[in-house]
PDB file of C-alpha atoms in Angstrom:
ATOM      1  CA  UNK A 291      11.146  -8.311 -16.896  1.00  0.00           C
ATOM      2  CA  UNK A 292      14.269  -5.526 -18.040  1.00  0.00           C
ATOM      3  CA  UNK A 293      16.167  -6.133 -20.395  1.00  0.00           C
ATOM      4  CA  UNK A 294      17.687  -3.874 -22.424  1.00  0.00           C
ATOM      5  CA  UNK A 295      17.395  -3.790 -26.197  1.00  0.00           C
ATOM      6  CA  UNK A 296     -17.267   2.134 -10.371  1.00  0.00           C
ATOM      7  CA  UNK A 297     -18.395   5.518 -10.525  1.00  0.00           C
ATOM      8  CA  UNK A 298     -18.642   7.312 -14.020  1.00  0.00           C
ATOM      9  CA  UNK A 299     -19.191  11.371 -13.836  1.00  0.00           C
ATOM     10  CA  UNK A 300     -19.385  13.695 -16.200  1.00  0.00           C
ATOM     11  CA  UNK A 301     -16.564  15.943 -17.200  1.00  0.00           C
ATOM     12  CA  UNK A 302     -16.713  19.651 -15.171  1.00  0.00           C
ATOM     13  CA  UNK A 303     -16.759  21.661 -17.804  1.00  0.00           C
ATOM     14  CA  UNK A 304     -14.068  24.415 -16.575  1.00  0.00           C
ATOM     15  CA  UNK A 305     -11.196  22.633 -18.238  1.00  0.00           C
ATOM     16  CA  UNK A 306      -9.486  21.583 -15.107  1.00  0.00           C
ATOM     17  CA  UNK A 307      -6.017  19.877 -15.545  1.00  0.00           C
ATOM     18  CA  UNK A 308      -6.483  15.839 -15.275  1.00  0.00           C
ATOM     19  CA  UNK A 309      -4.779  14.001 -12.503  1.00  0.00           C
ATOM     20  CA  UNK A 310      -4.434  10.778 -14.415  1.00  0.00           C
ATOM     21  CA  UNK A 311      -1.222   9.758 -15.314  1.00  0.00           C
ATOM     22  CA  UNK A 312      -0.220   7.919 -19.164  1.00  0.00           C
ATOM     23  CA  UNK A 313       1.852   5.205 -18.521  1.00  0.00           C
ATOM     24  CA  UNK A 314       4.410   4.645 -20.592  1.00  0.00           C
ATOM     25  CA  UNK A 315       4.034   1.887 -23.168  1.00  0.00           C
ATOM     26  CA  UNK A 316       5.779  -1.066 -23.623  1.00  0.00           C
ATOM     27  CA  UNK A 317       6.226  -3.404 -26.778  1.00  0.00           C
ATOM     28  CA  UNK A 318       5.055  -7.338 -25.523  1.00  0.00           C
ATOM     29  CA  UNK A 319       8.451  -9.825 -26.552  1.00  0.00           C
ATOM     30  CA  UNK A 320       8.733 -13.054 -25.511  1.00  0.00           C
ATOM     31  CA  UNK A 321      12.115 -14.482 -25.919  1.00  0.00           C
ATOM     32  CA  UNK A 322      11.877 -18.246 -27.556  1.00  0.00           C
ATOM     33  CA  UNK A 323      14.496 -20.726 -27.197  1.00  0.00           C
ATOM     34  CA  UNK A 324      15.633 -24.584 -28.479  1.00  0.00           C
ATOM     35  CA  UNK A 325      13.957 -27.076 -26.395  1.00  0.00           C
ATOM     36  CA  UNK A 326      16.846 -29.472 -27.724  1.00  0.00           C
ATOM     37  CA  UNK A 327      19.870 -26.858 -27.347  1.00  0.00           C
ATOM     38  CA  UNK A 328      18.619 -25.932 -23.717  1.00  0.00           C
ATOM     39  CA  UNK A 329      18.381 -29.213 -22.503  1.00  0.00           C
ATOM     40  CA  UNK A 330      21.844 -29.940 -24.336  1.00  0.00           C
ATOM     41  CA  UNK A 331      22.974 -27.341 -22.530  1.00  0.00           C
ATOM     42  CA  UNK A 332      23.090 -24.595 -25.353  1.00  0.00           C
ATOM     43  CA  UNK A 333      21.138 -21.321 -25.758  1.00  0.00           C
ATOM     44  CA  UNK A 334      20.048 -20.855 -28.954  1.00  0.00           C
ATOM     45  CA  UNK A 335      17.017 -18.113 -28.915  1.00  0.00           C
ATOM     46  CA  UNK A 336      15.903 -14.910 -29.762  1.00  0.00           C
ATOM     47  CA  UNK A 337      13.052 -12.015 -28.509  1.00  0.00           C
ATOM     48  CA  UNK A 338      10.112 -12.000 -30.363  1.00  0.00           C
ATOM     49  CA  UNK A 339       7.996  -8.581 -31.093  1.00  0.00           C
ATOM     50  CA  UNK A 340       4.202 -10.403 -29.446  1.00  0.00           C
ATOM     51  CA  UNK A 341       2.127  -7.684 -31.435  1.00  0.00           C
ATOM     52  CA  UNK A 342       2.987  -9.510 -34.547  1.00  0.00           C
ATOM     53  CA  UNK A 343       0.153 -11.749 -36.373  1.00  0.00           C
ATOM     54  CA  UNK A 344       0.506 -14.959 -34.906  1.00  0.00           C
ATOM     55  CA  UNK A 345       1.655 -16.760 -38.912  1.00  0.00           C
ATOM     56  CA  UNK A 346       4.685 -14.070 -38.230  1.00  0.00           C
ATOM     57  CA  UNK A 347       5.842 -15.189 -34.934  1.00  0.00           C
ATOM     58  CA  UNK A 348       5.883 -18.788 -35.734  1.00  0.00           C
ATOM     59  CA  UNK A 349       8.258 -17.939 -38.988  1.00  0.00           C
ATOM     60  CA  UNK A 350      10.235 -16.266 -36.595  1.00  0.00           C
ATOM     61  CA  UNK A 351      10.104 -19.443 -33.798  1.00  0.00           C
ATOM     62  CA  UNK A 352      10.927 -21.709 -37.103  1.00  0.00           C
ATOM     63  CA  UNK A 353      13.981 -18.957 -38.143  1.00  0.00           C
ATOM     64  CA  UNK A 354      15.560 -19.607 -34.972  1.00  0.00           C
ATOM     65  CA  UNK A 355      15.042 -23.669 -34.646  1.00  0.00           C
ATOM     66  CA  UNK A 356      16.714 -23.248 -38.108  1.00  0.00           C
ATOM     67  CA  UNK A 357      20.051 -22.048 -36.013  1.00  0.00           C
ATOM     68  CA  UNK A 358      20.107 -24.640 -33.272  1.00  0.00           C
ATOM     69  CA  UNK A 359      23.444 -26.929 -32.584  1.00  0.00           C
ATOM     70  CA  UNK A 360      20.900 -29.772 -32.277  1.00  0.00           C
ATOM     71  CA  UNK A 361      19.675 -32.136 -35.113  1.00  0.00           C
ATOM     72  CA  UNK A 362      16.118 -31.632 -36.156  1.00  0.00           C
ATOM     73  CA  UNK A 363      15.468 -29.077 -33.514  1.00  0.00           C
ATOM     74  CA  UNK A 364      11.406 -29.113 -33.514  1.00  0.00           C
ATOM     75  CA  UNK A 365      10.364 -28.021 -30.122  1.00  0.00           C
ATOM     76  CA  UNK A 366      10.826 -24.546 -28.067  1.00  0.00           C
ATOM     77  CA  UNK A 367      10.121 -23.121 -24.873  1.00  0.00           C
ATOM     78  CA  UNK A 368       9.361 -19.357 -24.012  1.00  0.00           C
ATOM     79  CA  UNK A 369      12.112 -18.146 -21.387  1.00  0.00           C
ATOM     80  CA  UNK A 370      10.992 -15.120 -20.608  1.00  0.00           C
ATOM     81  CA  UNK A 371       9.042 -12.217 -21.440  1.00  0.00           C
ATOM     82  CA  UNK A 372       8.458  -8.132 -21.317  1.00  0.00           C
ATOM     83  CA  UNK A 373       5.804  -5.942 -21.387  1.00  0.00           C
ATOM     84  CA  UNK A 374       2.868  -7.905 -20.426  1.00  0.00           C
ATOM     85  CA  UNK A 375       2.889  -6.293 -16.941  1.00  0.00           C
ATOM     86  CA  UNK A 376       2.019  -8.616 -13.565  1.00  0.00           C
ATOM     87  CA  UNK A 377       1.076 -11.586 -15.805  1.00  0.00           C
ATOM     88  CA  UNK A 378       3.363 -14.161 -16.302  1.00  0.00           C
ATOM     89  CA  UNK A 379       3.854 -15.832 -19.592  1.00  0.00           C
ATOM     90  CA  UNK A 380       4.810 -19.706 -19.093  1.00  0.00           C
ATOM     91  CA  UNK A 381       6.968 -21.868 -20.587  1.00  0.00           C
ATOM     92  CA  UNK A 382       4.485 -23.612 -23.004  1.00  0.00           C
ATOM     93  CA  UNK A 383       1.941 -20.546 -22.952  1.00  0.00           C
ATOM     94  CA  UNK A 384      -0.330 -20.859 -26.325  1.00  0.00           C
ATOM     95  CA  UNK A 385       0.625 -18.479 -28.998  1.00  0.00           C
ATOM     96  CA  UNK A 386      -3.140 -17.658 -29.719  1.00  0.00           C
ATOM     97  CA  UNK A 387      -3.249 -16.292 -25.786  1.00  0.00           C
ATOM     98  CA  UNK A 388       0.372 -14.858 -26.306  1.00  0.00           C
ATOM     99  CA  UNK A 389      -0.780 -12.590 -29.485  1.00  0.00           C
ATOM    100  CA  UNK A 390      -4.273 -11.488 -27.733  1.00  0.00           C
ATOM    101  CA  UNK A 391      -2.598 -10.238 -24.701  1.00  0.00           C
ATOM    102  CA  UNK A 392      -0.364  -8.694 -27.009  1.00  0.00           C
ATOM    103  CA  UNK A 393      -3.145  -6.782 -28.658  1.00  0.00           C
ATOM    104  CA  UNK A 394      -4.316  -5.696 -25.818  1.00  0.00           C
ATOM    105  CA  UNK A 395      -1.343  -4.512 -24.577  1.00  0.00           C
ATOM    106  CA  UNK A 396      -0.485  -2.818 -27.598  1.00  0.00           C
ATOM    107  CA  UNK A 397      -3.990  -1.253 -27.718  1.00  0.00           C
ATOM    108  CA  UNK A 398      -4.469  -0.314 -23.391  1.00  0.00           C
ATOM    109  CA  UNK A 399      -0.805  -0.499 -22.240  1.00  0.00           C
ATOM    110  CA  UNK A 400       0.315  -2.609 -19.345  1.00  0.00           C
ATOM    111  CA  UNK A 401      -2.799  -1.875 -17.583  1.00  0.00           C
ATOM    112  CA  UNK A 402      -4.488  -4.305 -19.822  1.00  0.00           C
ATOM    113  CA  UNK A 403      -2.666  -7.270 -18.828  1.00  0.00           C
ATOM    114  CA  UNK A 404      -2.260  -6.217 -15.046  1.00  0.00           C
ATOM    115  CA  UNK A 405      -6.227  -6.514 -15.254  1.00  0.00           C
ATOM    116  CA  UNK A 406      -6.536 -10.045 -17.045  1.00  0.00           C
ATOM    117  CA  UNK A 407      -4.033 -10.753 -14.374  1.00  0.00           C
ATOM    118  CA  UNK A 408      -5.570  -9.865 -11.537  1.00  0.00           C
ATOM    119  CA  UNK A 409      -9.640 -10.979 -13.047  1.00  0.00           C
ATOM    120  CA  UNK A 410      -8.477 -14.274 -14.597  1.00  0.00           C
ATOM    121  CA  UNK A 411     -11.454 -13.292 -17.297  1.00  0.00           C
ATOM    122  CA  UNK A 412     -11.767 -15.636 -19.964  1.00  0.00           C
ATOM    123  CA  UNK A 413     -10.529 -13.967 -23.337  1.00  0.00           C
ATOM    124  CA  UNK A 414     -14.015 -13.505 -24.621  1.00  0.00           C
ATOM    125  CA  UNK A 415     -14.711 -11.300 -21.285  1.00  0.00           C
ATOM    126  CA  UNK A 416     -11.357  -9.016 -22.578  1.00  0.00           C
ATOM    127  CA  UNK A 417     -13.422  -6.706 -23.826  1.00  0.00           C
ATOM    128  CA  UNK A 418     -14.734  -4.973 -20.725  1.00  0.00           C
ATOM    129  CA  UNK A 419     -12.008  -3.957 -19.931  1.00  0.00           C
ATOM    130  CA  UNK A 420     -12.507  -0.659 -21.504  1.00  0.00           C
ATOM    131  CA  UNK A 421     -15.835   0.126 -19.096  1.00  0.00           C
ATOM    132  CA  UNK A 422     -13.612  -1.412 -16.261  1.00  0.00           C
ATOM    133  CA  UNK A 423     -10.478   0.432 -16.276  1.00  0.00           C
ATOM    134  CA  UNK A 424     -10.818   3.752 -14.866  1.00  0.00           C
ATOM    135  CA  UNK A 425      -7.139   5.297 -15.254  1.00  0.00           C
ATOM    136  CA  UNK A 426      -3.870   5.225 -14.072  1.00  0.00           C
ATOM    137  CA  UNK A 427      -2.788   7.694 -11.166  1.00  0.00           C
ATOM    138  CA  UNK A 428       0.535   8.985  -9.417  1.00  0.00           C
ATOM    139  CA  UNK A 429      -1.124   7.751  -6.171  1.00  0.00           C
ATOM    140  CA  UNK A 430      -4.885   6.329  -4.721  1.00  0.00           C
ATOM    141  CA  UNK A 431      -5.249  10.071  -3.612  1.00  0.00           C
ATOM    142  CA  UNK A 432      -4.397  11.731  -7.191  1.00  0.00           C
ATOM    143  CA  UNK A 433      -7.436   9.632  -7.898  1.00  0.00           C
ATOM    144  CA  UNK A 434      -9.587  11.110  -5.167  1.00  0.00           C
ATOM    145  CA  UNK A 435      -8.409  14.991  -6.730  1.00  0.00           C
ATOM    146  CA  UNK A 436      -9.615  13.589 -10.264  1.00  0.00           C
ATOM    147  CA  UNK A 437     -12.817  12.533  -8.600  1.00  0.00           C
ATOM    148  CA  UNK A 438     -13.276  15.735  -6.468  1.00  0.00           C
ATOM    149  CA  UNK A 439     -12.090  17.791 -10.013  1.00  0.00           C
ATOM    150  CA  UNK A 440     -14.588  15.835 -12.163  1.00  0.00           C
ATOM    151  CA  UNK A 441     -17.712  15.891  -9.999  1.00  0.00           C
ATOM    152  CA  UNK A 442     -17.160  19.639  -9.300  1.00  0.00           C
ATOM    153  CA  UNK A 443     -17.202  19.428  -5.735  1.00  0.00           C
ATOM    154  CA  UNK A 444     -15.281  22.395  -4.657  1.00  0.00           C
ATOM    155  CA  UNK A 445     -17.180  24.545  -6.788  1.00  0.00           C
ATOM    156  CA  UNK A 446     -20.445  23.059  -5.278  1.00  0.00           C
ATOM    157  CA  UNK A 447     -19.206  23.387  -2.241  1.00  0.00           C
ATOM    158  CA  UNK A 448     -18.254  27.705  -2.880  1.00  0.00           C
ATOM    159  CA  UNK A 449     -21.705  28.608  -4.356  1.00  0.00           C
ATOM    160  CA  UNK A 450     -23.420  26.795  -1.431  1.00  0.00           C
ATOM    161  CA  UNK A 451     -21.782  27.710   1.493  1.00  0.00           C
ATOM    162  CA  UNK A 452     -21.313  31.301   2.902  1.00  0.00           C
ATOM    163  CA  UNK A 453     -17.783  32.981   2.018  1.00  0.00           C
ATOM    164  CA  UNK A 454     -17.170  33.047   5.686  1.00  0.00           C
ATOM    165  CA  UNK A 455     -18.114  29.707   6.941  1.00  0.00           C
ATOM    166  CA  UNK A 456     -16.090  28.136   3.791  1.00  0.00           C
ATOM    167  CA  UNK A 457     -12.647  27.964   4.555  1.00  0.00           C
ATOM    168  CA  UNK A 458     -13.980  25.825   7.410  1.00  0.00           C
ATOM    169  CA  UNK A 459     -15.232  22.984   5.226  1.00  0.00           C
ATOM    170  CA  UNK A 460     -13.214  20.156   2.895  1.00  0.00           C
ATOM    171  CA  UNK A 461     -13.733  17.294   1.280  1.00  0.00           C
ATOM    172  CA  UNK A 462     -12.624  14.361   3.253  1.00  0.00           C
ATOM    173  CA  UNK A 463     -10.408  12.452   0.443  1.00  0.00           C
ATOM    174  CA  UNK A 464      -9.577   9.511   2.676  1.00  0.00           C
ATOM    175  CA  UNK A 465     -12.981   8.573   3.284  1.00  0.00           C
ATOM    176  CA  UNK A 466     -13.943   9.005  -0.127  1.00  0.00           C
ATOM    177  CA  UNK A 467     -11.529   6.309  -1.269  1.00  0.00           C
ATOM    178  CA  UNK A 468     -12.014   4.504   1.727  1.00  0.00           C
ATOM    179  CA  UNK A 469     -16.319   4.250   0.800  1.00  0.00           C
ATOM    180  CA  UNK A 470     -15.529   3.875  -2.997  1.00  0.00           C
ATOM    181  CA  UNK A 471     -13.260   0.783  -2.273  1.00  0.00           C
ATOM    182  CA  UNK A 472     -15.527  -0.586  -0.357  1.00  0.00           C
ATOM    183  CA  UNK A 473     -17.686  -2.114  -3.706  1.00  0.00           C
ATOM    184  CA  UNK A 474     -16.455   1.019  -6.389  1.00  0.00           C
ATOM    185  CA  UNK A 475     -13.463   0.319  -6.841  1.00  0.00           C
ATOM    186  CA  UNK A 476     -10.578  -1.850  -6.839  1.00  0.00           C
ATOM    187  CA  UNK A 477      -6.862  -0.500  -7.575  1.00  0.00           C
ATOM    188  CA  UNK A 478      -3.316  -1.923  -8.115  1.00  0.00           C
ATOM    189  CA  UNK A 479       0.233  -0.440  -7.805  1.00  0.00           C
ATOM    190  CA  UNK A 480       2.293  -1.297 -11.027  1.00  0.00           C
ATOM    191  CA  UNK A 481       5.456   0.443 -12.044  1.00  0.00           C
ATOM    192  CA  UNK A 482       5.214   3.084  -9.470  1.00  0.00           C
ATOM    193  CA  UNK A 483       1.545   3.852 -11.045  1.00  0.00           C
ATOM    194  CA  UNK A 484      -2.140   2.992  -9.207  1.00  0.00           C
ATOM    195  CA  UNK A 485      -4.375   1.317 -11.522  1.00  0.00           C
ATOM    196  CA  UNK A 486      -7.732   2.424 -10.602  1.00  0.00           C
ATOM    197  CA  UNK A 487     -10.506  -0.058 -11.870  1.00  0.00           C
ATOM    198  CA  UNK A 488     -14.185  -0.685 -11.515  1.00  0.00           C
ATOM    199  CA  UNK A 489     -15.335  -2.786  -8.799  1.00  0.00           C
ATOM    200  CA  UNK A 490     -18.917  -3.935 -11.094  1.00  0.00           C
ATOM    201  CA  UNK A 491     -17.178  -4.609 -13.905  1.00  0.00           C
TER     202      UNK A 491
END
């Protein structure tokens, strides 16, 4: 929502620039309204920081029952939401699962929630995603130059073949991604960003 307010390699070790991108990050809110007021026709609500301790948020939920037009306003509804990346937060989501995503998010970025989106892990499987999540790229082949970068491959590829017969010989990056995401790898375009992710994890 906008509003306004696989594989692992070692690193080469010639310090190669990285292709991976850092996404920026964005707070988790969820914007909590009266149950009564809305039904009455009303709005009476407010956006909530998610990355709050849960005691916190309900205060907040309670602060803003405390300005509704309707008598002995109890109940509320979340409206909407930001920062929690393809997942979608319902209506009557459970503010336990609201404040872990939140962590996450807070902790990983966007990335975090794209992948409980996508996995539909349980929350005690949340924690792989650290060994699952392999980076966040301008494009699928960005991830194929990290890959190539990483695993040394040109440089292989100069000290084993003759000067004269090299300019001859590449790396085909297509087919590399193509063989990888065949059981490596899985990705996702978020936010004009591929999420690169492993496929065993």
């Amino acid at each position: 929502m906008n509003h306004e307010h696989a594989p692992s390699w070692n690193t080469p070790e010639n310090n190669q620039p990285s292709h991976e991108r850092q996404p920026e990050k964005t707070t988790p809110a969820i914007y909590v309204s009266s149950l009564a007021d809305y039904v009455n026709g009303y709005l009476t609500g407010e956006w909530i920081d998610a990355t709050q301790d849960i005691d916190t948020i309900r205060e907040e939920i309670q602060a803003m029952l405390a300005t509704s037009k309707s008598p002995a306003a109890e109940e509320y509804t979340i409206h909407d939401f930001e920062g929690f990346g393809t997942l979608r937060i319902g209506e009557y989501e459970d503010l336990d699962r609201v404040v872990a995503l939140a962590e996450g998010v807070a902790k990983h970025g966007e990335a975090f929630a794209c992948w409980v989106d996508y996995t539909n892990l349980d929350p005690e499987d949340w924690d792989k995603f650290e060994d699952a999540y392999l980076g966040s790229y301008d494009s699928e082949d960005a991830y194929a130059e990290h890959l190539i970068e990483e695993m040394n491959l040109e440089k292989e590829l100069d000290d084993t073949i003759p000067e004269f017969y090299r300019s001859y010989v590449t790396i085909d990056k297509k087919k590399l991604l193509r063989d990888l995401m065949h059981g490596s790898i899985w990705t996702m375009d978020f936010d004009g960003q591929t999420l690169v992710f492993n496929s065993h994890i």
